[in-house]
Amino acid sequence: MNMITRIESDASSDSIDASVQPNRKLWPRMAWGAGAVALIAAGYGIVHRPSPAMAVQGPPTVTVANPLLRNVMEWDNYVGRFEPSRSVEIRPRVSGAVVAIHFTDGQVVRAGQPLFTIDPRPYAAALAEARAGVATSSSDLALARADYDRALRLVDIDAVSKGEVDRLRARVQAASAGLAAAQARVRARALDMEFTVVRAPIGGRISDRKVDAGNLVAAGEGAGSTLLTTINALDPIYFSFDGSESLFLKTKRAQQEGSAASPVEIRLQDEPDYRWKGRVDFTDNGLDPKSGTIRGRAVLSNPEMFLTPGMFGNMRFSSGGTATALMVPDAAIQTDQARKIVMTVGKDGTLTPKPVLVGSVVDGLRIIRSGLTAQDRVVIAGGQMSMPGSKVQIKIGKIAPGKPEIAPALSAPVTGEATFAR
């Protein structure tokens, strides 16, 4: 029994030694490998170090300023179109063949300038015939008067009856009427001869010719005659627009108070300023019952004929005196769904949005009609990414007028929308 136990103990001891012996040989290799990995990691900077605590950032900084208080003139904005002050279709008054054209397409012509010449030979012959008829009628009248005078001398001696005298008197009257008719035919043929030269009835810019030399043209009325060309009078030029009923009433009230004609200023699509000046000279005699608007017209001087019929323009119409308005940079206006807001900073440094009612842009600044006071600190820079209700640090700025940018396109404002300008 003891012998068996001893043999088992020896066996177990030998097995342990056999299993431990190989591991002892691997230890130096494992230690060398771990050291190599540590050196490589250190060489590449892959050394794990405890990360320091991140620095605590302060509240963002925004630039604030009080709204600019400024005296501006009240305006109403409208979109309209330029129209010629006069427009004439040139049509012939006599028929015939066009033999000459005396203008260049698109040039500026003066009143009375020759434009077309129609073959005058048939009308010259008709005029000569009419003049010959005048000569014949004059001869008949002279003979009738001589016979009548002779009969009057014979009445005293009872050589001619009174009936013959009456007949000769009627013959003189008929000859006088014949002469008058012949003279009228001469004037008519002379007019036809004059109409063979088609002249410009007004001055302005002429369109292109609709016929060339050699074409037959027909006289007549309306569409029955041949259209030769058209002329538009451009100095002065009209600007037509549709105004609201409120504008009409405002204008009437001003006229009752003795105000002068309301001035207008117009800006073209590619212009930053309202450089074209004029005045309202006409309003229609009634409002459109469907739209509730009334047609108005302004007249402008256009000596260089730069303004062309059909062009659109933005017009502002002075409808009152000056008024005091609050103004902020247009970039400070933000949109919150259907309303406009301005970010302000309270006394405790809290960012607070305020709904506002805005007007037009004047010199780069937006008119604020309501929602702000002159004491509010408006965020003019740096507050776009800040959340309302958060704390901010303020930096004092200043609001100053700037030159407005050119609008990319015209947009029709709400009819009768009041705006402001200097």
Short mmCIF file of C-alpha atoms in Angstrom, two decimals:
data_model
loop_
_atom_site.label_atom_id
_atom_site.label_comp_id
_atom_site.label_asym_id
_atom_site.label_seq_id
_atom_site.Cartn_x
_atom_site.Cartn_y
_atom_site.Cartn_z
CA MET A 1 0.00 0.00 0.00
CA ASN A 2 2.76 2.44 0.82
CA MET A 3 4.69 1.37 -2.17
CA ILE A 4 1.80 2.10 -4.46
CA THR A 5 1.32 5.52 -2.92
CA ARG A 6 4.96 6.40 -3.31
CA ILE A 7 4.99 5.29 -6.94
CA GLU A 8 1.92 7.51 -7.66
CA SER A 9 3.53 10.46 -5.92
CA ASP A 10 6.68 10.11 -7.94
CA ALA A 11 4.69 9.84 -11.10
CA SER A 12 2.69 12.97 -10.35
CA SER A 13 5.86 14.82 -9.43
CA ASP A 14 7.48 13.87 -12.70
CA SER A 15 4.43 14.99 -14.68
CA ILE A 16 4.45 18.39 -12.99
CA ASP A 17 8.10 18.86 -13.68
CA ALA A 18 7.56 17.91 -17.28
CA SER A 19 4.74 20.41 -17.74
CA VAL A 20 6.51 23.27 -15.99
CA GLN A 21 9.82 22.81 -17.71
CA PRO A 22 8.75 23.98 -21.18
CA ASN A 23 7.03 27.15 -19.74
CA ARG A 24 10.22 28.16 -18.04
CA LYS A 25 11.94 28.17 -21.42
CA LEU A 26 9.25 30.53 -22.92
CA TRP A 27 9.41 33.23 -20.22
CA PRO A 28 12.52 35.02 -21.54
CA ARG A 29 10.97 35.12 -25.03
CA MET A 30 7.69 36.53 -23.75
CA ALA A 31 9.48 39.23 -21.77
CA TRP A 32 11.57 40.20 -24.81
CA GLY A 33 8.45 40.44 -27.01
CA ALA A 34 6.59 42.62 -24.54
CA GLY A 35 9.52 45.02 -24.36
CA ALA A 36 9.73 45.25 -28.14
CA VAL A 37 6.03 46.07 -28.41
CA ALA A 38 6.43 48.79 -25.78
CA LEU A 39 9.35 50.33 -27.69
CA ILE A 40 7.43 50.34 -30.99
CA ALA A 41 4.41 51.90 -29.36
CA ALA A 42 6.57 54.59 -27.82
CA GLY A 43 8.20 55.27 -31.21
CA TYR A 44 4.84 55.83 -32.89
CA GLY A 45 3.40 57.83 -30.06
CA ILE A 46 0.88 55.14 -29.20
CA VAL A 47 1.37 55.56 -25.53
CA HIS A 48 -1.74 55.71 -23.44
CA ARG A 49 -1.75 58.65 -21.10
CA PRO A 50 -4.57 59.91 -18.96
CA SER A 51 -6.55 62.64 -20.92
CA PRO A 52 -6.73 66.00 -19.14
CA ALA A 53 -10.15 67.54 -18.39
CA MET A 54 -11.47 69.69 -21.28
CA ALA A 55 -11.37 73.47 -20.79
CA VAL A 56 -14.73 75.04 -20.03
CA GLN A 57 -15.75 77.52 -22.84
CA GLY A 58 -17.46 80.79 -22.03
CA PRO A 59 -20.65 82.13 -23.66
CA PRO A 60 -20.39 83.28 -27.30
CA THR A 61 -19.75 86.95 -28.12
CA VAL A 62 -22.28 88.93 -30.19
CA THR A 63 -22.22 92.49 -31.51
CA VAL A 64 -25.18 94.62 -30.43
CA ALA A 65 -26.37 98.14 -31.19
CA ASN A 66 -29.43 100.28 -30.60
CA PRO A 67 -31.74 100.78 -33.62
CA LEU A 68 -30.96 103.84 -35.70
CA LEU A 69 -33.56 106.58 -35.20
CA ARG A 70 -33.95 108.56 -38.40
CA ASN A 71 -36.33 110.97 -40.15
CA VAL A 72 -37.50 109.48 -43.43
CA MET A 73 -40.11 110.34 -46.06
CA GLU A 74 -43.13 108.10 -46.41
CA TRP A 75 -43.51 106.35 -49.78
CA ASP A 76 -45.76 103.81 -51.47
CA ASN A 77 -44.11 101.21 -53.69
CA TYR A 78 -45.53 100.02 -57.01
CA VAL A 79 -44.40 98.12 -60.07
CA GLY A 80 -45.38 99.55 -63.44
CA ARG A 81 -44.50 99.74 -67.10
CA PHE A 82 -43.31 102.58 -69.33
CA GLU A 83 -45.57 103.70 -72.19
CA PRO A 84 -45.12 106.25 -74.98
CA SER A 85 -46.73 109.62 -74.40
CA ARG A 86 -48.02 109.42 -77.99
CA SER A 87 -48.05 106.58 -80.49
CA VAL A 88 -49.00 106.89 -84.18
CA GLU A 89 -49.46 104.28 -86.90
CA ILE A 90 -48.21 105.61 -90.23
CA ARG A 91 -50.61 104.68 -93.05
CA PRO A 92 -50.84 106.14 -96.58
CA ARG A 93 -53.63 108.57 -97.50
CA VAL A 94 -53.29 107.84 -101.22
CA SER A 95 -52.73 104.56 -103.04
CA GLY A 96 -49.83 103.82 -105.30
CA ALA A 97 -46.32 102.43 -105.56
CA VAL A 98 -43.67 103.37 -102.99
CA VAL A 99 -40.74 104.89 -104.85
CA ALA A 100 -38.51 106.09 -101.97
CA ILE A 101 -37.92 105.65 -98.23
CA HIS A 102 -36.30 108.53 -96.36
CA PHE A 103 -35.44 107.13 -92.90
CA THR A 104 -33.40 104.44 -91.20
CA ASP A 105 -35.15 101.84 -89.10
CA GLY A 106 -35.18 102.82 -85.42
CA GLN A 107 -33.91 106.37 -85.82
CA VAL A 108 -35.28 109.44 -84.06
CA VAL A 109 -37.40 111.52 -86.43
CA ARG A 110 -38.82 115.01 -86.10
CA ALA A 111 -42.35 116.14 -86.85
CA GLY A 112 -42.83 116.87 -90.56
CA GLN A 113 -39.85 114.83 -91.70
CA PRO A 114 -40.45 112.93 -95.01
CA LEU A 115 -40.67 109.17 -94.50
CA PHE A 116 -42.05 107.63 -97.74
CA THR A 117 -42.67 108.85 -101.28
CA ILE A 118 -45.50 107.35 -103.32
CA ASP A 119 -45.42 107.66 -107.10
CA PRO A 120 -46.81 111.19 -107.68
CA ARG A 121 -47.32 111.07 -111.48
CA PRO A 122 -50.97 109.94 -111.51
CA TYR A 123 -51.85 112.61 -108.96
CA ALA A 124 -49.92 115.28 -110.84
CA ALA A 125 -51.97 114.51 -113.94
CA ALA A 126 -55.20 114.64 -111.96
CA LEU A 127 -54.18 118.01 -110.54
CA ALA A 128 -53.48 119.40 -114.02
CA GLU A 129 -56.89 118.19 -115.20
CA ALA A 130 -58.59 119.88 -112.25
CA ARG A 131 -56.81 123.14 -113.00
CA ALA A 132 -58.00 122.96 -116.60
CA GLY A 133 -61.52 122.55 -115.33
CA VAL A 134 -61.09 125.75 -113.33
CA ALA A 135 -60.11 127.57 -116.50
CA THR A 136 -63.21 126.26 -118.33
CA SER A 137 -65.50 127.25 -115.48
CA SER A 138 -63.96 130.71 -115.34
CA SER A 139 -64.63 131.18 -119.07
CA ASP A 140 -68.24 130.07 -118.72
CA LEU A 141 -68.74 132.46 -115.83
CA ALA A 142 -67.29 135.38 -117.78
CA LEU A 143 -69.62 134.72 -120.74
CA ALA A 144 -72.65 134.40 -118.47
CA ARG A 145 -71.90 137.69 -116.78
CA ALA A 146 -71.45 139.50 -120.12
CA ASP A 147 -74.84 138.24 -121.38
CA TYR A 148 -76.50 139.23 -118.12
CA ASP A 149 -75.02 142.74 -118.19
CA ARG A 150 -76.16 143.24 -121.82
CA ALA A 151 -79.67 142.13 -120.96
CA LEU A 152 -79.87 144.60 -118.08
CA ARG A 153 -79.12 147.46 -120.47
CA LEU A 154 -81.87 146.35 -122.86
CA VAL A 155 -84.50 146.09 -120.13
CA ASP A 156 -84.81 149.88 -119.96
CA ILE A 157 -85.94 150.08 -123.59
CA ASP A 158 -88.14 147.00 -123.29
CA ALA A 159 -85.94 145.08 -125.76
CA VAL A 160 -85.61 142.03 -123.43
CA SER A 161 -88.29 140.43 -121.41
CA LYS A 162 -87.95 140.07 -117.66
CA GLY A 163 -88.04 136.30 -118.00
CA GLU A 164 -84.93 136.37 -120.18
CA VAL A 165 -83.19 138.53 -117.62
CA ASP A 166 -84.01 136.04 -114.85
CA ARG A 167 -82.69 133.19 -116.99
CA LEU A 168 -79.39 134.98 -117.58
CA ARG A 169 -79.11 135.76 -113.88
CA ALA A 170 -79.51 132.05 -113.04
CA ARG A 171 -76.90 131.20 -115.66
CA VAL A 172 -74.40 133.48 -113.91
CA GLN A 173 -75.09 131.83 -110.57
CA ALA A 174 -74.67 128.36 -112.07
CA ALA A 175 -71.39 129.35 -113.68
CA SER A 176 -70.17 130.73 -110.34
CA ALA A 177 -71.06 127.46 -108.63
CA GLY A 178 -69.30 125.51 -111.39
CA LEU A 179 -66.17 127.56 -110.88
CA ALA A 180 -66.26 126.97 -107.12
CA ALA A 181 -66.61 123.20 -107.71
CA ALA A 182 -63.69 123.23 -110.11
CA GLN A 183 -61.54 125.11 -107.59
CA ALA A 184 -62.50 122.56 -104.90
CA ARG A 185 -61.39 119.76 -107.22
CA VAL A 186 -58.06 121.51 -107.62
CA ARG A 187 -57.59 121.69 -103.86
CA ALA A 188 -58.48 118.01 -103.50
CA ARG A 189 -56.05 116.99 -106.22
CA ALA A 190 -53.41 119.22 -104.64
CA LEU A 191 -53.93 117.43 -101.32
CA ASP A 192 -53.55 114.06 -103.05
CA MET A 193 -50.35 115.34 -104.58
CA GLU A 194 -49.15 116.47 -101.15
CA PHE A 195 -50.04 113.11 -99.61
CA THR A 196 -47.72 111.30 -102.00
CA VAL A 197 -44.98 112.33 -99.57
CA VAL A 198 -45.73 110.62 -96.24
CA ARG A 199 -44.39 112.76 -93.40
CA ALA A 200 -43.98 112.12 -89.67
CA PRO A 201 -46.97 113.57 -87.80
CA ILE A 202 -45.06 113.60 -84.47
CA GLY A 203 -41.45 113.47 -83.36
CA GLY A 204 -40.05 110.37 -81.67
CA ARG A 205 -38.41 107.05 -82.34
CA ILE A 206 -39.60 105.30 -85.47
CA SER A 207 -40.01 101.56 -85.85
CA ASP A 208 -38.82 99.51 -88.81
CA ARG A 209 -40.46 99.92 -92.23
CA LYS A 210 -43.18 97.43 -93.06
CA VAL A 211 -42.87 97.89 -96.84
CA ASP A 212 -39.96 98.42 -99.19
CA ALA A 213 -39.65 100.61 -102.25
CA GLY A 214 -41.57 99.14 -105.19
CA ASN A 215 -44.49 97.81 -103.17
CA LEU A 216 -48.05 98.93 -103.86
CA VAL A 217 -49.80 100.43 -100.85
CA ALA A 218 -53.50 101.04 -100.36
CA ALA A 219 -55.16 104.04 -98.78
CA GLY A 220 -58.21 103.72 -96.62
CA GLU A 221 -59.41 103.72 -93.05
CA GLY A 222 -58.38 101.32 -90.29
CA ALA A 223 -57.32 97.83 -91.30
CA GLY A 224 -58.22 98.54 -94.93
CA SER A 225 -55.08 100.62 -95.40
CA THR A 226 -51.47 99.47 -95.51
CA LEU A 227 -49.40 99.90 -92.32
CA LEU A 228 -46.10 101.56 -93.20
CA THR A 229 -44.49 101.94 -89.75
CA THR A 230 -45.14 103.34 -86.26
CA ILE A 231 -43.71 106.25 -84.25
CA ASN A 232 -43.55 106.48 -80.44
CA ALA A 233 -43.06 109.82 -78.72
CA LEU A 234 -40.60 109.21 -75.87
CA ASP A 235 -39.98 112.68 -74.45
CA PRO A 236 -41.85 112.95 -72.21
CA ILE A 237 -42.69 109.33 -71.45
CA TYR A 238 -45.47 107.84 -69.33
CA PHE A 239 -45.23 105.30 -66.50
CA SER A 240 -48.50 103.44 -65.85
CA PHE A 241 -49.30 101.58 -62.64
CA ASP A 242 -52.27 100.27 -60.66
CA GLY A 243 -52.83 101.91 -57.28
CA SER A 244 -54.91 100.82 -54.34
CA GLU A 245 -58.04 102.53 -53.08
CA SER A 246 -56.11 103.70 -50.02
CA LEU A 247 -53.63 105.47 -52.29
CA PHE A 248 -56.46 107.14 -54.17
CA LEU A 249 -58.04 108.37 -50.93
CA LYS A 250 -54.70 109.54 -49.57
CA THR A 251 -54.03 111.52 -52.73
CA LYS A 252 -57.48 113.10 -52.69
CA ARG A 253 -57.07 114.12 -49.03
CA ALA A 254 -53.72 115.71 -49.83
CA GLN A 255 -55.23 117.63 -52.74
CA GLN A 256 -58.01 118.93 -50.50
CA GLU A 257 -55.38 120.22 -48.10
CA GLY A 258 -53.68 122.12 -50.91
CA SER A 259 -50.65 119.86 -51.34
CA ALA A 260 -48.65 120.10 -54.55
CA ALA A 261 -48.51 117.35 -57.16
CA SER A 262 -47.02 114.23 -55.62
CA PRO A 263 -43.52 113.45 -56.88
CA VAL A 264 -42.50 109.96 -57.93
CA GLU A 265 -39.12 108.28 -58.21
CA ILE A 266 -38.50 105.24 -60.39
CA ARG A 267 -35.74 102.63 -60.36
CA LEU A 268 -35.02 100.30 -63.26
CA GLN A 269 -34.25 96.61 -62.84
CA ASP A 270 -30.45 97.03 -62.83
CA GLU A 271 -30.26 100.28 -60.86
CA PRO A 272 -29.59 100.62 -57.12
CA ASP A 273 -31.06 104.12 -56.77
CA TYR A 274 -34.29 105.83 -57.76
CA ARG A 275 -32.71 108.15 -60.33
CA TRP A 276 -35.72 108.88 -62.57
CA LYS A 277 -37.93 111.72 -61.30
CA GLY A 278 -41.46 112.58 -62.33
CA ARG A 279 -44.94 113.39 -61.13
CA VAL A 280 -48.38 111.84 -61.24
CA ASP A 281 -50.48 113.64 -63.88
CA PHE A 282 -53.48 111.33 -64.29
CA THR A 283 -55.71 108.94 -62.38
CA ASP A 284 -58.57 107.10 -64.00
CA ASN A 285 -62.19 108.16 -63.51
CA GLY A 286 -63.15 105.04 -61.58
CA LEU A 287 -61.83 102.05 -59.64
CA ASP A 288 -61.89 98.55 -61.05
CA PRO A 289 -64.75 96.82 -59.20
CA LYS A 290 -63.03 93.42 -59.48
CA SER A 291 -59.57 94.28 -58.15
CA GLY A 292 -60.36 97.46 -56.20
CA THR A 293 -57.46 99.28 -57.87
CA ILE A 294 -57.30 102.42 -59.94
CA ARG A 295 -55.08 103.09 -62.91
CA GLY A 296 -52.58 105.88 -62.47
CA ARG A 297 -49.98 107.49 -64.67
CA ALA A 298 -46.78 109.40 -64.05
CA VAL A 299 -44.99 111.56 -66.59
CA LEU A 300 -41.18 111.75 -66.76
CA SER A 301 -38.72 113.76 -68.80
CA ASN A 302 -36.70 111.57 -71.17
CA PRO A 303 -34.50 113.86 -73.30
CA GLU A 304 -31.97 111.15 -74.16
CA MET A 305 -34.80 108.70 -74.95
CA PHE A 306 -33.16 106.04 -72.80
CA LEU A 307 -36.44 104.94 -71.28
CA THR A 308 -38.27 102.68 -73.71
CA PRO A 309 -41.94 101.64 -73.81
CA GLY A 310 -42.52 98.20 -72.34
CA MET A 311 -39.77 98.42 -69.71
CA PHE A 312 -40.70 97.59 -66.12
CA GLY A 313 -39.74 99.78 -63.18
CA ASN A 314 -40.11 100.04 -59.41
CA MET A 315 -41.83 103.29 -58.50
CA ARG A 316 -42.09 104.89 -55.11
CA PHE A 317 -44.80 107.45 -54.69
CA SER A 318 -44.52 110.20 -52.09
CA SER A 319 -47.80 110.20 -50.22
CA GLY A 320 -46.97 112.30 -47.16
CA GLY A 321 -44.33 114.19 -45.21
CA THR A 322 -41.42 112.92 -43.19
CA ALA A 323 -41.75 110.55 -40.25
CA THR A 324 -39.44 109.14 -37.59
CA ALA A 325 -38.58 105.46 -38.02
CA LEU A 326 -36.37 102.83 -36.38
CA MET A 327 -33.90 101.14 -38.71
CA VAL A 328 -31.70 98.04 -38.34
CA PRO A 329 -29.45 96.17 -40.79
CA ASP A 330 -31.42 93.96 -43.12
CA ALA A 331 -29.15 91.04 -42.18
CA ALA A 332 -30.39 91.27 -38.59
CA ILE A 333 -33.91 90.26 -39.67
CA GLN A 334 -34.60 86.53 -39.32
CA THR A 335 -37.59 84.50 -40.43
CA ASP A 336 -39.46 82.27 -38.00
CA GLN A 337 -42.07 80.48 -40.08
CA ALA A 338 -44.51 83.21 -41.14
CA ARG A 339 -43.17 86.02 -38.98
CA LYS A 340 -40.07 88.20 -38.86
CA ILE A 341 -37.98 88.35 -35.70
CA VAL A 342 -35.00 90.31 -34.40
CA MET A 343 -32.62 88.88 -31.79
CA THR A 344 -32.04 91.18 -28.83
CA VAL A 345 -29.92 90.89 -25.65
CA GLY A 346 -31.46 91.65 -22.27
CA LYS A 347 -29.80 93.27 -19.27
CA ASP A 348 -28.86 89.85 -17.88
CA GLY A 349 -27.14 88.83 -21.15
CA THR A 350 -29.95 86.55 -22.29
CA LEU A 351 -30.65 86.24 -26.03
CA THR A 352 -34.31 87.09 -26.65
CA PRO A 353 -36.19 87.06 -30.01
CA LYS A 354 -38.72 89.81 -30.71
CA PRO A 355 -41.36 89.64 -33.46
CA VAL A 356 -41.31 92.77 -35.63
CA LEU A 357 -43.27 94.33 -38.48
CA VAL A 358 -40.83 95.42 -41.19
CA GLY A 359 -40.96 97.99 -43.95
CA SER A 360 -38.71 98.62 -46.92
CA VAL A 361 -34.92 98.80 -47.17
CA VAL A 362 -33.40 102.27 -47.27
CA ASP A 363 -29.63 102.62 -47.75
CA GLY A 364 -29.13 99.02 -46.65
CA LEU A 365 -31.21 99.41 -43.49
CA ARG A 366 -34.62 97.86 -42.89
CA ILE A 367 -37.47 99.96 -41.54
CA ILE A 368 -38.98 98.51 -38.33
CA ARG A 369 -42.58 99.65 -38.01
CA SER A 370 -43.35 97.92 -34.72
CA GLY A 371 -41.86 95.44 -32.25
CA LEU A 372 -38.72 97.34 -31.18
CA THR A 373 -37.86 100.37 -29.11
CA ALA A 374 -34.93 102.73 -29.37
CA GLN A 375 -33.47 101.22 -26.14
CA ASP A 376 -33.39 97.60 -27.38
CA ARG A 377 -29.97 96.07 -27.94
CA VAL A 378 -30.26 94.41 -31.33
CA VAL A 379 -27.82 91.66 -32.36
CA ILE A 380 -26.23 92.81 -35.60
CA ALA A 381 -23.46 90.19 -35.84
CA GLY A 382 -22.52 86.86 -34.27
CA GLY A 383 -25.90 85.70 -33.02
CA GLN A 384 -26.99 83.51 -35.91
CA MET A 385 -25.86 80.23 -34.29
CA SER A 386 -26.95 81.04 -30.75
CA MET A 387 -30.11 79.60 -29.29
CA PRO A 388 -32.79 81.93 -27.86
CA GLY A 389 -32.59 81.99 -24.08
CA SER A 390 -28.86 81.30 -23.96
CA LYS A 391 -26.33 83.59 -22.30
CA VAL A 392 -24.04 85.69 -24.50
CA GLN A 393 -21.28 88.21 -24.11
CA ILE A 394 -21.88 91.53 -25.86
CA LYS A 395 -19.69 93.74 -27.95
CA ILE A 396 -20.94 97.25 -28.65
CA GLY A 397 -21.36 98.12 -32.34
CA LYS A 398 -22.98 100.88 -34.37
CA ILE A 399 -25.65 100.93 -37.07
CA ALA A 400 -24.88 103.21 -40.02
CA PRO A 401 -26.50 103.61 -43.45
CA GLY A 402 -24.82 101.81 -46.31
CA LYS A 403 -25.20 101.81 -50.07
CA PRO A 404 -27.92 99.37 -51.14
CA GLU A 405 -27.15 96.53 -53.50
CA ILE A 406 -28.71 96.07 -56.91
CA ALA A 407 -31.82 93.95 -56.75
CA PRO A 408 -31.51 90.78 -58.90
CA ALA A 409 -35.08 90.96 -60.14
CA LEU A 410 -38.23 92.96 -59.81
CA SER A 411 -40.96 91.69 -57.59
CA ALA A 412 -44.41 93.15 -57.31
CA PRO A 413 -45.05 94.37 -53.76
CA VAL A 414 -48.40 94.35 -52.11
CA THR A 415 -50.52 97.07 -53.71
CA GLY A 416 -50.46 100.18 -51.60
CA GLU A 417 -47.64 99.04 -49.30
CA ALA A 418 -46.21 102.06 -47.52
CA THR A 419 -42.43 102.36 -47.35
CA PHE A 420 -39.96 104.98 -46.23
CA ALA A 421 -36.98 106.75 -47.73
CA ARG A 422 -34.76 109.67 -46.94
#
